[in-house]
Amino acid sequence: MTLLDVPPRVVTIGLDIFAEELLQVGVSQVHVDWRPPAGGDPRLAALLGRLTPRAEIESANAIALTRLVEGDPVLVDCRPAHEAIGLPERTVLHAGPPLGWPRMCPPLQAAVLCAIRYEGWAADDANARRLVERGEITLAPCHDWRSVGPMTGIITASMPVLVIDNRAHGNRAHATINEGLGKVLRFGANDASVVERLRWLRDDAGPLLGTALRASGGIDLRPLMARALTMGDEMHQRNVAASALLGRVLMPHLARAARDTAALARVAEFVGGNDQFFLNVAMAAGKAITDPALGVAGSTLVVTMARNGTEFGIRVAGLGERWFTAPVNTPRGLYFPGYGAEDANPDIGDSAIVETIGLGGVAMAASPAVARFVGAGGVAEALAATAEIREITIAEHPHFRIPTLDDAGAPVGIDVRRVVETGITPLINTGIAGRVPGTGQIGAGVVRAPLACFTQALEALGE
Amino acid sequence: MTTGDANREALHRIQTSKATLVGLATAREVVPGLRDRVVLHAGPPIGWDRMCGPMRGAVIGASLFEGWARTPEDAVRLAESGGLAFDSCHHHRAVGPMAGIITASMAVWIVRDRASGGEAYATINMGQGKVLRMGAYDASVLERLTWMNRELAPVVDAALRRAGGVEVTRMIAEALGMGDEAHNRCKAATSLFVRALAPHVAASRGGDVERALAFMGHADSFFLNVAMAACKATLDAAHGIAGATVVTAMARNGTEFGIRVSGTGDRWFTAPAPKVRGVYFPGYGPEDANPDIGDSAITETAGLGACALAAAPAIVQLVGGTSQLALDTTRDMYEITLTEHETYRIPALDFRGTPLGIDVRKVVETGITPVIDTGIAHREAGVGQIGAGLSAAPMECFIQALEALAAPAAR
C-alpha cells in the first residue's frame, strides 16, 4: 500500500500534451517521444509490416551498404565531356530527375540558354530558346550520363569534367570544375563574364588539370575526404579543408605540367581561391561510389537524392533507374544582405548525392561552423541533427568518422522503410539560388527531402 | 600602474596584435646579435655540458652546416673547448621547435606584428623523419638544410613579397575552425598556407617551383614555425610591462622548463623539464623519451596548443584520450587565464574564445599548471620523434615567479 504514500512516478507516451498538463500541475514525469509508425497511415504501416524484417532485404541492404562505404574514388583526369562520357552536341545535362523545358525553374532555364550560347549553338538567348522549344536540344539528367552537377548542374559537350575512378568497382563518374562564387552558371547567372570563365576553363584550366592529374597517377579521395571531415568540412556547404588538402597535393603536379608560369599562376589562384573547389570532386566521388549500389535487387537503401528546382527525386538500390519524385521544398537558412526568403528558388542540384554517402547535412556534427552558416544553430543543434539521422540509417561509416562524437562513424545507408516509419526525412545542407535568373547565390540553408518520395518508393518495394 | 591595469595593457597588446609573415632572410641579416659561432637554442639558457642528446646533435649538425667543423668529432671538440657561444633564441627575438638551433647562415621567417611593429624569427620547418630539430645531422640532413636555405628560401621569399605578406593571425584563426590547435596539429594551416602562396610561388619565374611546392606541402608541420614566430612577435609586444603577472614565454631546453613573465623582465624561472605523458610510436617507450623540449610552448602562451585543444579533438585521439579530454583540458585552462581570445575561437564550444593570458597568480592559487601539447623526441641525437603527448609545466616556475613579482624590486 506504499503506492499512495509516495508521489506518483509517471511515464507519458506519445502526445506531449499529457506531459505538458502534468508539468503544469507540478507532477514530474518521463516523456517517451513515440509516434505511430508511418504517421498512423494503416496502409503504409501494413506495407512496412510486410517489409520488416525480411532476411532477403537485410542481406541485400548489407551488399548495397558495403558498396556505399567501401567505394574507393580516385581523381584521375579532367577532359571534355564529349571525350569523357561521349556527350554529343546539342545535348544539355541538368541536375535532378528528368524534367521538360516548360516546367524548369527560371534559373535552370537561364543556365540552359547560357550553355547553348557558350557552345555556339545559338548567338543569343532568343535563338537559344527557339532551339529548345523546337525540340532541337536534348535535355537529360546528369545522373543518366554517369555525372552529377551542383545547383543547375549544366554540362555540355565541350565543358571539361573531372573524372573519378571507383577502384573498388571499376566504374567512373564525372562533374564539371567548380566555377567559384559570385556570378556562375550553376546559380543561373548568364552574362558575358560567366561565358568568358567557361571558355577559360575549357581552353586553359581544364587541359592543365587534366595533364597534371594524368601525370599524378591519381589522387586517392577517400582518405582525403575522411581527413577533411575531421577538419570541420561536411563537404557540402563547407569544403575549405578538402579544397586546401587537394590543392596541396595538386600544386606540384600542376607546376610540372604547366608550360608557362603565368598560366600556372592563374590556375593555382583559381583553385586556391575557391573554398568550394572540392564540392564538385566530392559530388563526383559520391556518384562513383553510389552507382554500383544502384540495382542491388531487394535493397531498400537510398542511393540517389537530387533536385531540379521543381522536383526532388530519389532512387533506391533495389528499384534501379526509376525516380520517385515530389515537389521540392524551399530551403530555410540565412540570406546574404539584401535578400530574403521571398527571393529564394526552390531547392536545386545533384549535390545531395553527398548526403547519401554520409556527408553534408547528415554529418552536421562534424561541422559546427556550417550549422551556424546555414542557420541551423550551434554545436548542440549540429549534434542533434546527426543523431536524428541515425534513426533512418542502418550503419555508421567505417571511414568517415566524426571527432566530436569520439570518432563515431557518420550515419550512412538511408533506409526507405525507416524514413516512412519515423517520418524523419534526410536533412540536406544547401546553397540557395535567387529565383530571378542571373542573380546567383543569395544564401545557404538546410532543406528536408519530401516524405512523398519515400512513401512512393516504399509502395514500389511492396509491389 | 596596478596589477590589473598592467595585465589589461598586456592583454590589449595581445588581442590587437596582427602578426604578418613578410618574408624570409638569412639569420645573420635580421636576427639581432647572431654573429659567427653563435648558436641559438630552445628554452632557457644552457651550456653545452648540461645539454640533452637531441640538442647536442643539432649543435653538431649546425656546426657542420656552417663549416665550423668538418666532422662530428671536431664539432664536439669545438663546443667543449668553448669555441661556440650559446644563447636562448628568446633573447634574440627568435623561437625554435625542439632543439631550436639557429645559426647565422640559416634562413628565417620574418613575422611582424603590425600593431607594435615588433618582429620575430624562426627557421623553416624541415619536415618529419631525420631532421636537425631532433638532433639528426647525417648527410641527408645537411643536404636538405643547404637546399632549404639556398634554393627554397629565395623562391618562397619572392612569393611572400609578391603576395604582400600573409596574415598569420587570421590564418591561424581559420585553421582553428579546421581542427588545428597550431602546435601539434598544423595540418589545416599548412594546407591553407600552401594554397595561399602557391600562385605566387608559381609566378616566381625562378628556382625549382615544383620541388618548392612539394616540400611545403609534404609535412603537416610546415606551418608550425610560422605560427611560433607569430606567437613570439605577439607576446614580445606584451612583455616588459611593470607589474603585469601575465606569462609571456614558456620554453624548454630538454633539461629545464622556463617561463618569463611580463612584469619581471628578462628573468627566467626554471625547473627540471617534465616528462611527456603520451603515446609512443611502435618500438619506443617512456625509457627512450627525452624530457620536454622546444620553444613551441610559445603557442600555449598565446592561447593556442593545449589551451585550444577543444578545437582539435583528433590530436587527443592520437595521444590516447577522448574528445572529452580535449574539452576538459581547454576548460581547465580557463581557470588560470585572464580572458578569452577575441580572434581564436573554438567551434566545439560554440565559438567561445580560447583561454588567453596565463596568470602566475591563478596558477599558484588553483594548483593548475599550463598543459603543453607536444611531440616526444628520442633522448639520443638524431633518432627523431618517437611519440606525442601532453606535459604539464612545473609548478615550481610559477611559485618562483610569484615570489619575484611580490619582491619589493618588482613593484
PDB file of C-alpha atoms in Angstrom, chain B residues 33-286:
ATOM      1  CA  GLY B  33      73.352  39.622 -32.280  1.00  0.00           C
ATOM      2  CA  LEU B  34      73.614  36.485 -34.385  1.00  0.00           C
ATOM      3  CA  ARG B  35      77.317  36.574 -35.156  1.00  0.00           C
ATOM      4  CA  ASP B  36      79.504  33.827 -36.481  1.00  0.00           C
ATOM      5  CA  ARG B  37      79.916  30.934 -33.999  1.00  0.00           C
ATOM      6  CA  VAL B  38      76.851  31.983 -32.012  1.00  0.00           C
ATOM      7  CA  VAL B  39      74.375  29.143 -31.583  1.00  0.00           C
ATOM      8  CA  LEU B  40      70.832  29.921 -30.515  1.00  0.00           C
ATOM      9  CA  HIS B  41      68.847  27.125 -28.864  1.00  0.00           C
ATOM     10  CA  ALA B  42      65.378  26.452 -27.473  1.00  0.00           C
ATOM     11  CA  GLY B  43      64.356  27.145 -23.910  1.00  0.00           C
ATOM     12  CA  PRO B  44      66.098  28.975 -21.098  1.00  0.00           C
ATOM     13  CA  PRO B  45      69.892  29.488 -21.392  1.00  0.00           C
ATOM     14  CA  ILE B  46      72.001  26.352 -21.100  1.00  0.00           C
ATOM     15  CA  GLY B  47      75.632  25.432 -21.662  1.00  0.00           C
ATOM     16  CA  TRP B  48      76.996  22.514 -23.693  1.00  0.00           C
ATOM     17  CA  ASP B  49      77.773  20.491 -20.560  1.00  0.00           C
ATOM     18  CA  ARG B  50      74.114  20.306 -19.499  1.00  0.00           C
ATOM     19  CA  MET B  51      72.537  19.949 -22.950  1.00  0.00           C
ATOM     20  CA  CYS B  52      70.447  16.862 -23.732  1.00  0.00           C
ATOM     21  CA  GLY B  53      71.260  14.466 -26.582  1.00  0.00           C
ATOM     22  CA  PRO B  54      68.973  15.865 -29.299  1.00  0.00           C
ATOM     23  CA  MET B  55      70.149  19.413 -28.655  1.00  0.00           C
ATOM     24  CA  ARG B  56      73.809  18.380 -28.798  1.00  0.00           C
ATOM     25  CA  GLY B  57      73.131  16.564 -32.063  1.00  0.00           C
ATOM     26  CA  ALA B  58      71.557  19.677 -33.525  1.00  0.00           C
ATOM     27  CA  VAL B  59      74.544  21.786 -32.435  1.00  0.00           C
ATOM     28  CA  ILE B  60      76.828  19.309 -34.223  1.00  0.00           C
ATOM     29  CA  GLY B  61      74.639  19.490 -37.340  1.00  0.00           C
ATOM     30  CA  ALA B  62      74.651  23.289 -37.316  1.00  0.00           C
ATOM     31  CA  SER B  63      78.448  23.370 -36.907  1.00  0.00           C
ATOM     32  CA  LEU B  64      78.861  21.059 -39.923  1.00  0.00           C
ATOM     33  CA  PHE B  65      76.349  23.079 -41.953  1.00  0.00           C
ATOM     34  CA  GLU B  66      78.147  26.345 -41.138  1.00  0.00           C
ATOM     35  CA  GLY B  67      81.534  24.812 -41.927  1.00  0.00           C
ATOM     36  CA  TRP B  68      82.846  25.443 -38.399  1.00  0.00           C
ATOM     37  CA  ALA B  69      83.725  21.764 -38.131  1.00  0.00           C
ATOM     38  CA  ARG B  70      84.484  19.064 -40.695  1.00  0.00           C
ATOM     39  CA  THR B  71      83.444  16.070 -38.636  1.00  0.00           C
ATOM     40  CA  PRO B  72      81.052  15.484 -35.755  1.00  0.00           C
ATOM     41  CA  GLU B  73      84.065  14.862 -33.504  1.00  0.00           C
ATOM     42  CA  ASP B  74      85.518  18.242 -34.487  1.00  0.00           C
ATOM     43  CA  ALA B  75      82.174  19.843 -33.683  1.00  0.00           C
ATOM     44  CA  VAL B  76      82.077  18.251 -30.231  1.00  0.00           C
ATOM     45  CA  ARG B  77      85.624  19.414 -29.543  1.00  0.00           C
ATOM     46  CA  LEU B  78      84.721  22.923 -30.674  1.00  0.00           C
ATOM     47  CA  ALA B  79      81.733  23.025 -28.339  1.00  0.00           C
ATOM     48  CA  GLU B  80      83.632  21.525 -25.406  1.00  0.00           C
ATOM     49  CA  SER B  81      86.536  23.918 -25.804  1.00  0.00           C
ATOM     50  CA  GLY B  82      84.312  26.963 -25.580  1.00  0.00           C
ATOM     51  CA  GLY B  83      84.590  27.767 -29.273  1.00  0.00           C
ATOM     52  CA  LEU B  84      80.846  28.367 -29.596  1.00  0.00           C
ATOM     53  CA  ALA B  85      78.710  30.958 -27.823  1.00  0.00           C
ATOM     54  CA  PHE B  86      75.315  29.542 -26.806  1.00  0.00           C
ATOM     55  CA  ASP B  87      72.262  31.627 -26.094  1.00  0.00           C
ATOM     56  CA  SER B  88      68.479  31.326 -25.952  1.00  0.00           C
ATOM     57  CA  CYS B  89      66.520  32.014 -29.124  1.00  0.00           C
ATOM     58  CA  HIS B  90      64.179  34.014 -26.915  1.00  0.00           C
ATOM     59  CA  HIS B  91      66.940  36.532 -26.185  1.00  0.00           C
ATOM     60  CA  HIS B  92      67.173  37.280 -29.908  1.00  0.00           C
ATOM     61  CA  ARG B  93      63.504  37.744 -30.858  1.00  0.00           C
ATOM     62  CA  ALA B  94      63.523  34.177 -32.150  1.00  0.00           C
ATOM     63  CA  VAL B  95      61.957  30.809 -31.357  1.00  0.00           C
ATOM     64  CA  GLY B  96      62.745  27.269 -32.463  1.00  0.00           C
ATOM     65  CA  PRO B  97      60.874  23.974 -32.161  1.00  0.00           C
ATOM     66  CA  MET B  98      62.510  21.027 -30.307  1.00  0.00           C
ATOM     67  CA  ALA B  99      66.292  21.718 -30.175  1.00  0.00           C
ATOM     68  CA  GLY B 100      65.523  25.058 -31.780  1.00  0.00           C
ATOM     69  CA  ILE B 101      69.010  25.614 -33.171  1.00  0.00           C
ATOM     70  CA  ILE B 102      69.561  28.774 -35.222  1.00  0.00           C
ATOM     71  CA  THR B 103      72.900  29.853 -36.662  1.00  0.00           C
ATOM     72  CA  ALA B 104      73.933  32.735 -38.902  1.00  0.00           C
ATOM     73  CA  SER B 105      73.523  31.137 -42.350  1.00  0.00           C
ATOM     74  CA  MET B 106      70.069  29.675 -41.793  1.00  0.00           C
ATOM     75  CA  ALA B 107      67.075  31.289 -43.463  1.00  0.00           C
ATOM     76  CA  VAL B 108      64.448  32.561 -41.030  1.00  0.00           C
ATOM     77  CA  TRP B 109      60.827  33.596 -41.409  1.00  0.00           C
ATOM     78  CA  ILE B 110      60.235  37.245 -40.578  1.00  0.00           C
ATOM     79  CA  VAL B 111      56.922  37.785 -38.799  1.00  0.00           C
ATOM     80  CA  ARG B 112      55.963  41.354 -37.968  1.00  0.00           C
ATOM     81  CA  ASP B 113      53.279  42.382 -35.514  1.00  0.00           C
ATOM     82  CA  ARG B 114      51.715  45.237 -37.446  1.00  0.00           C
ATOM     83  CA  ALA B 115      50.240  46.666 -34.239  1.00  0.00           C
ATOM     84  CA  SER B 116      53.515  47.014 -32.321  1.00  0.00           C
ATOM     85  CA  GLY B 117      55.922  46.962 -35.250  1.00  0.00           C
ATOM     86  CA  GLY B 118      57.980  44.271 -33.492  1.00  0.00           C
ATOM     87  CA  GLU B 119      59.442  41.359 -35.426  1.00  0.00           C
ATOM     88  CA  ALA B 120      60.156  37.738 -34.539  1.00  0.00           C
ATOM     89  CA  TYR B 121      62.014  34.966 -36.336  1.00  0.00           C
ATOM     90  CA  ALA B 122      62.003  31.198 -36.762  1.00  0.00           C
ATOM     91  CA  THR B 123      63.736  28.798 -39.141  1.00  0.00           C
ATOM     92  CA  ILE B 124      61.956  26.832 -41.885  1.00  0.00           C
ATOM     93  CA  ASN B 125      60.482  23.537 -40.663  1.00  0.00           C
ATOM     94  CA  MET B 126      62.407  20.613 -42.166  1.00  0.00           C
ATOM     95  CA  GLY B 127      59.516  18.176 -42.122  1.00  0.00           C
ATOM     96  CA  GLN B 128      59.424  14.765 -40.463  1.00  0.00           C
ATOM     97  CA  GLY B 129      61.906  11.940 -40.081  1.00  0.00           C
ATOM     98  CA  LYS B 130      65.598  12.798 -39.880  1.00  0.00           C
ATOM     99  CA  VAL B 131      65.632  16.474 -39.026  1.00  0.00           C
ATOM    100  CA  LEU B 132      68.011  18.863 -37.321  1.00  0.00           C
ATOM    101  CA  ARG B 133      65.488  19.872 -34.658  1.00  0.00           C
ATOM    102  CA  MET B 134      65.540  16.279 -33.367  1.00  0.00           C
ATOM    103  CA  GLY B 135      69.349  16.250 -33.405  1.00  0.00           C
ATOM    104  CA  ALA B 136      69.938  14.412 -36.695  1.00  0.00           C
ATOM    105  CA  TYR B 137      72.997  15.542 -38.637  1.00  0.00           C
ATOM    106  CA  ASP B 138      73.744  12.979 -41.351  1.00  0.00           C
ATOM    107  CA  ALA B 139      74.429  13.827 -44.998  1.00  0.00           C
ATOM    108  CA  SER B 140      70.746  13.841 -45.946  1.00  0.00           C
ATOM    109  CA  VAL B 141      70.011  16.391 -43.225  1.00  0.00           C
ATOM    110  CA  LEU B 142      72.866  18.640 -44.327  1.00  0.00           C
ATOM    111  CA  GLU B 143      71.807  18.348 -47.975  1.00  0.00           C
ATOM    112  CA  ARG B 144      68.250  19.338 -47.100  1.00  0.00           C
ATOM    113  CA  LEU B 145      69.423  22.223 -44.925  1.00  0.00           C
ATOM    114  CA  THR B 146      71.589  23.529 -47.744  1.00  0.00           C
ATOM    115  CA  TRP B 147      68.776  23.229 -50.294  1.00  0.00           C
ATOM    116  CA  MET B 148      66.227  24.854 -47.978  1.00  0.00           C
ATOM    117  CA  ASN B 149      68.410  27.796 -47.190  1.00  0.00           C
ATOM    118  CA  ARG B 150      69.940  28.386 -50.626  1.00  0.00           C
ATOM    119  CA  GLU B 151      67.184  27.311 -53.045  1.00  0.00           C
ATOM    120  CA  LEU B 152      63.836  27.207 -51.283  1.00  0.00           C
ATOM    121  CA  ALA B 153      64.169  30.372 -49.207  1.00  0.00           C
ATOM    122  CA  PRO B 154      64.658  32.798 -52.140  1.00  0.00           C
ATOM    123  CA  VAL B 155      61.687  31.307 -54.028  1.00  0.00           C
ATOM    124  CA  VAL B 156      59.376  31.495 -51.028  1.00  0.00           C
ATOM    125  CA  ASP B 157      60.649  34.935 -50.027  1.00  0.00           C
ATOM    126  CA  ALA B 158      59.890  36.254 -53.521  1.00  0.00           C
ATOM    127  CA  ALA B 159      56.438  34.655 -53.376  1.00  0.00           C
ATOM    128  CA  LEU B 160      55.704  36.222 -49.978  1.00  0.00           C
ATOM    129  CA  ARG B 161      56.758  39.641 -51.147  1.00  0.00           C
ATOM    130  CA  ARG B 162      54.681  39.273 -54.314  1.00  0.00           C
ATOM    131  CA  ALA B 163      51.705  38.216 -52.162  1.00  0.00           C
ATOM    132  CA  GLY B 164      52.174  41.270 -49.960  1.00  0.00           C
ATOM    133  CA  GLY B 165      52.685  39.027 -46.931  1.00  0.00           C
ATOM    134  CA  VAL B 166      50.393  36.538 -45.245  1.00  0.00           C
ATOM    135  CA  GLU B 167      48.130  37.438 -42.317  1.00  0.00           C
ATOM    136  CA  VAL B 168      49.211  34.750 -39.865  1.00  0.00           C
ATOM    137  CA  THR B 169      46.809  35.618 -37.043  1.00  0.00           C
ATOM    138  CA  ARG B 170      43.868  35.318 -39.401  1.00  0.00           C
ATOM    139  CA  MET B 171      45.147  32.094 -40.954  1.00  0.00           C
ATOM    140  CA  ILE B 172      45.565  30.518 -37.508  1.00  0.00           C
ATOM    141  CA  ALA B 173      42.024  31.584 -36.596  1.00  0.00           C
ATOM    142  CA  GLU B 174      40.722  29.880 -39.723  1.00  0.00           C
ATOM    143  CA  ALA B 175      42.756  26.736 -39.032  1.00  0.00           C
ATOM    144  CA  LEU B 176      41.335  26.557 -35.505  1.00  0.00           C
ATOM    145  CA  GLY B 177      37.968  26.074 -37.173  1.00  0.00           C
ATOM    146  CA  MET B 178      39.507  23.170 -39.076  1.00  0.00           C
ATOM    147  CA  GLY B 179      40.789  21.005 -36.254  1.00  0.00           C
ATOM    148  CA  ASP B 180      44.220  22.555 -35.722  1.00  0.00           C
ATOM    149  CA  GLU B 181      45.472  23.892 -32.413  1.00  0.00           C
ATOM    150  CA  ALA B 182      48.572  25.276 -34.156  1.00  0.00           C
ATOM    151  CA  HIS B 183      51.083  23.337 -32.084  1.00  0.00           C
ATOM    152  CA  ASN B 184      50.940  19.604 -32.517  1.00  0.00           C
ATOM    153  CA  ARG B 185      48.495  19.844 -35.401  1.00  0.00           C
ATOM    154  CA  CYS B 186      49.121  22.326 -38.211  1.00  0.00           C
ATOM    155  CA  LYS B 187      47.536  20.272 -40.973  1.00  0.00           C
ATOM    156  CA  ALA B 188      44.881  22.809 -41.933  1.00  0.00           C
ATOM    157  CA  ALA B 189      47.122  25.840 -41.572  1.00  0.00           C
ATOM    158  CA  THR B 190      49.828  24.207 -43.686  1.00  0.00           C
ATOM    159  CA  SER B 191      47.262  23.460 -46.383  1.00  0.00           C
ATOM    160  CA  LEU B 192      45.833  26.976 -46.285  1.00  0.00           C
ATOM    161  CA  PHE B 193      49.338  28.430 -46.351  1.00  0.00           C
ATOM    162  CA  VAL B 194      50.470  26.393 -49.344  1.00  0.00           C
ATOM    163  CA  ARG B 195      47.245  27.209 -51.156  1.00  0.00           C
ATOM    164  CA  ALA B 196      47.659  30.937 -50.498  1.00  0.00           C
ATOM    165  CA  LEU B 197      51.298  31.016 -51.582  1.00  0.00           C
ATOM    166  CA  ALA B 198      51.195  28.576 -54.499  1.00  0.00           C
ATOM    167  CA  PRO B 199      50.107  31.088 -57.167  1.00  0.00           C
ATOM    168  CA  HIS B 200      52.917  33.399 -56.078  1.00  0.00           C
ATOM    169  CA  VAL B 201      55.494  30.615 -55.951  1.00  0.00           C
ATOM    170  CA  ALA B 202      54.322  29.628 -59.431  1.00  0.00           C
ATOM    171  CA  ALA B 203      54.792  33.163 -60.685  1.00  0.00           C
ATOM    172  CA  SER B 204      58.286  33.476 -59.248  1.00  0.00           C
ATOM    173  CA  ARG B 205      59.932  32.628 -62.592  1.00  0.00           C
ATOM    174  CA  GLY B 206      62.963  31.156 -60.948  1.00  0.00           C
ATOM    175  CA  GLY B 207      64.078  28.217 -58.880  1.00  0.00           C
ATOM    176  CA  ASP B 208      62.592  24.791 -58.707  1.00  0.00           C
ATOM    177  CA  VAL B 209      58.885  25.621 -58.328  1.00  0.00           C
ATOM    178  CA  GLU B 210      57.809  22.002 -58.294  1.00  0.00           C
ATOM    179  CA  ARG B 211      60.235  20.953 -55.534  1.00  0.00           C
ATOM    180  CA  ALA B 212      59.348  24.067 -53.542  1.00  0.00           C
ATOM    181  CA  LEU B 213      55.611  23.317 -53.687  1.00  0.00           C
ATOM    182  CA  ALA B 214      56.158  19.636 -52.969  1.00  0.00           C
ATOM    183  CA  PHE B 215      58.371  20.397 -49.961  1.00  0.00           C
ATOM    184  CA  MET B 216      55.990  22.971 -48.486  1.00  0.00           C
ATOM    185  CA  GLY B 217      53.049  20.599 -48.769  1.00  0.00           C
ATOM    186  CA  HIS B 218      54.898  17.466 -47.719  1.00  0.00           C
ATOM    187  CA  ALA B 219      54.715  17.681 -43.937  1.00  0.00           C
ATOM    188  CA  ASP B 220      51.800  18.926 -41.865  1.00  0.00           C
ATOM    189  CA  SER B 221      54.239  20.688 -39.534  1.00  0.00           C
ATOM    190  CA  PHE B 222      55.471  23.130 -42.174  1.00  0.00           C
ATOM    191  CA  PHE B 223      53.371  25.947 -40.719  1.00  0.00           C
ATOM    192  CA  LEU B 224      54.387  25.319 -37.088  1.00  0.00           C
ATOM    193  CA  ASN B 225      57.471  27.528 -37.201  1.00  0.00           C
ATOM    194  CA  VAL B 226      55.477  30.368 -38.768  1.00  0.00           C
ATOM    195  CA  ALA B 227      52.849  30.069 -36.036  1.00  0.00           C
ATOM    196  CA  MET B 228      55.567  30.067 -33.370  1.00  0.00           C
ATOM    197  CA  ALA B 229      57.194  33.203 -34.757  1.00  0.00           C
ATOM    198  CA  ALA B 230      53.766  34.860 -34.873  1.00  0.00           C
ATOM    199  CA  CYS B 231      53.139  33.982 -31.220  1.00  0.00           C
ATOM    200  CA  LYS B 232      56.595  35.297 -30.305  1.00  0.00           C
ATOM    201  CA  ALA B 233      56.013  38.608 -32.108  1.00  0.00           C
ATOM    202  CA  THR B 234      52.650  38.964 -30.393  1.00  0.00           C
ATOM    203  CA  LEU B 235      53.870  38.098 -26.911  1.00  0.00           C
ATOM    204  CA  ASP B 236      57.041  40.178 -27.105  1.00  0.00           C
ATOM    205  CA  ALA B 237      54.772  43.185 -27.560  1.00  0.00           C
ATOM    206  CA  ALA B 238      53.167  42.340 -24.211  1.00  0.00           C
ATOM    207  CA  HIS B 239      56.486  41.718 -22.454  1.00  0.00           C
ATOM    208  CA  GLY B 240      58.114  44.132 -20.016  1.00  0.00           C
ATOM    209  CA  ILE B 241      55.062  45.852 -18.517  1.00  0.00           C
ATOM    210  CA  ALA B 242      55.839  46.636 -14.876  1.00  0.00           C
ATOM    211  CA  GLY B 243      53.514  44.826 -12.501  1.00  0.00           C
ATOM    212  CA  ALA B 244      51.932  42.522 -15.123  1.00  0.00           C
ATOM    213  CA  THR B 245      51.560  38.922 -13.940  1.00  0.00           C
ATOM    214  CA  VAL B 246      50.845  37.515 -17.417  1.00  0.00           C
ATOM    215  CA  VAL B 247      53.207  34.798 -18.674  1.00  0.00           C
ATOM    216  CA  THR B 248      54.892  35.887 -21.933  1.00  0.00           C
ATOM    217  CA  ALA B 249      57.045  32.832 -22.644  1.00  0.00           C
ATOM    218  CA  MET B 250      57.150  29.159 -21.770  1.00  0.00           C
ATOM    219  CA  ALA B 251      60.074  27.219 -23.220  1.00  0.00           C
ATOM    220  CA  ARG B 252      62.063  24.045 -22.636  1.00  0.00           C
ATOM    221  CA  ASN B 253      65.653  23.205 -23.472  1.00  0.00           C
ATOM    222  CA  GLY B 254      65.289  19.478 -22.870  1.00  0.00           C
ATOM    223  CA  THR B 255      66.846  19.831 -19.447  1.00  0.00           C
ATOM    224  CA  GLU B 256      64.877  22.678 -17.897  1.00  0.00           C
ATOM    225  CA  PHE B 257      61.452  24.210 -18.320  1.00  0.00           C
ATOM    226  CA  GLY B 258      61.481  28.005 -18.080  1.00  0.00           C
ATOM    227  CA  ILE B 259      58.914  30.779 -18.039  1.00  0.00           C
ATOM    228  CA  ARG B 260      59.154  34.515 -18.415  1.00  0.00           C
ATOM    229  CA  VAL B 261      56.567  36.943 -17.066  1.00  0.00           C
ATOM    230  CA  SER B 262      55.702  40.355 -18.487  1.00  0.00           C
ATOM    231  CA  GLY B 263      56.395  42.209 -15.220  1.00  0.00           C
ATOM    232  CA  THR B 264      59.697  40.544 -14.362  1.00  0.00           C
ATOM    233  CA  GLY B 265      61.698  41.429 -17.451  1.00  0.00           C
ATOM    234  CA  ASP B 266      64.188  39.033 -18.945  1.00  0.00           C
ATOM    235  CA  ARG B 267      64.476  36.804 -15.895  1.00  0.00           C
ATOM    236  CA  TRP B 268      63.731  33.104 -16.368  1.00  0.00           C
ATOM    237  CA  PHE B 269      62.051  30.979 -13.724  1.00  0.00           C
ATOM    238  CA  THR B 270      63.142  27.413 -14.276  1.00  0.00           C
ATOM    239  CA  ALA B 271      62.617  23.897 -13.009  1.00  0.00           C
ATOM    240  CA  PRO B 272      63.607  20.465 -14.360  1.00  0.00           C
ATOM    241  CA  ALA B 273      61.861  19.741 -17.670  1.00  0.00           C
ATOM    242  CA  PRO B 274      58.923  17.364 -17.154  1.00  0.00           C
ATOM    243  CA  LYS B 275      58.394  14.032 -18.837  1.00  0.00           C
ATOM    244  CA  VAL B 276      55.723  13.910 -21.512  1.00  0.00           C
ATOM    245  CA  ARG B 277      52.717  11.671 -20.896  1.00  0.00           C
ATOM    246  CA  GLY B 278      51.713  10.259 -24.196  1.00  0.00           C
ATOM    247  CA  VAL B 279      51.603   7.563 -26.791  1.00  0.00           C
ATOM    248  CA  TYR B 280      54.723   6.155 -28.397  1.00  0.00           C
ATOM    249  CA  PHE B 281      55.315   5.056 -31.937  1.00  0.00           C
ATOM    250  CA  PRO B 282      55.759   1.271 -32.246  1.00  0.00           C
ATOM    251  CA  GLY B 283      59.054   0.106 -30.789  1.00  0.00           C
ATOM    252  CA  TYR B 284      59.527   3.030 -28.407  1.00  0.00           C
ATOM    253  CA  GLY B 285      58.597   3.633 -24.803  1.00  0.00           C
ATOM    254  CA  PRO B 286      58.983   6.123 -21.955  1.00  0.00           C
TER     255      PRO B 286
END
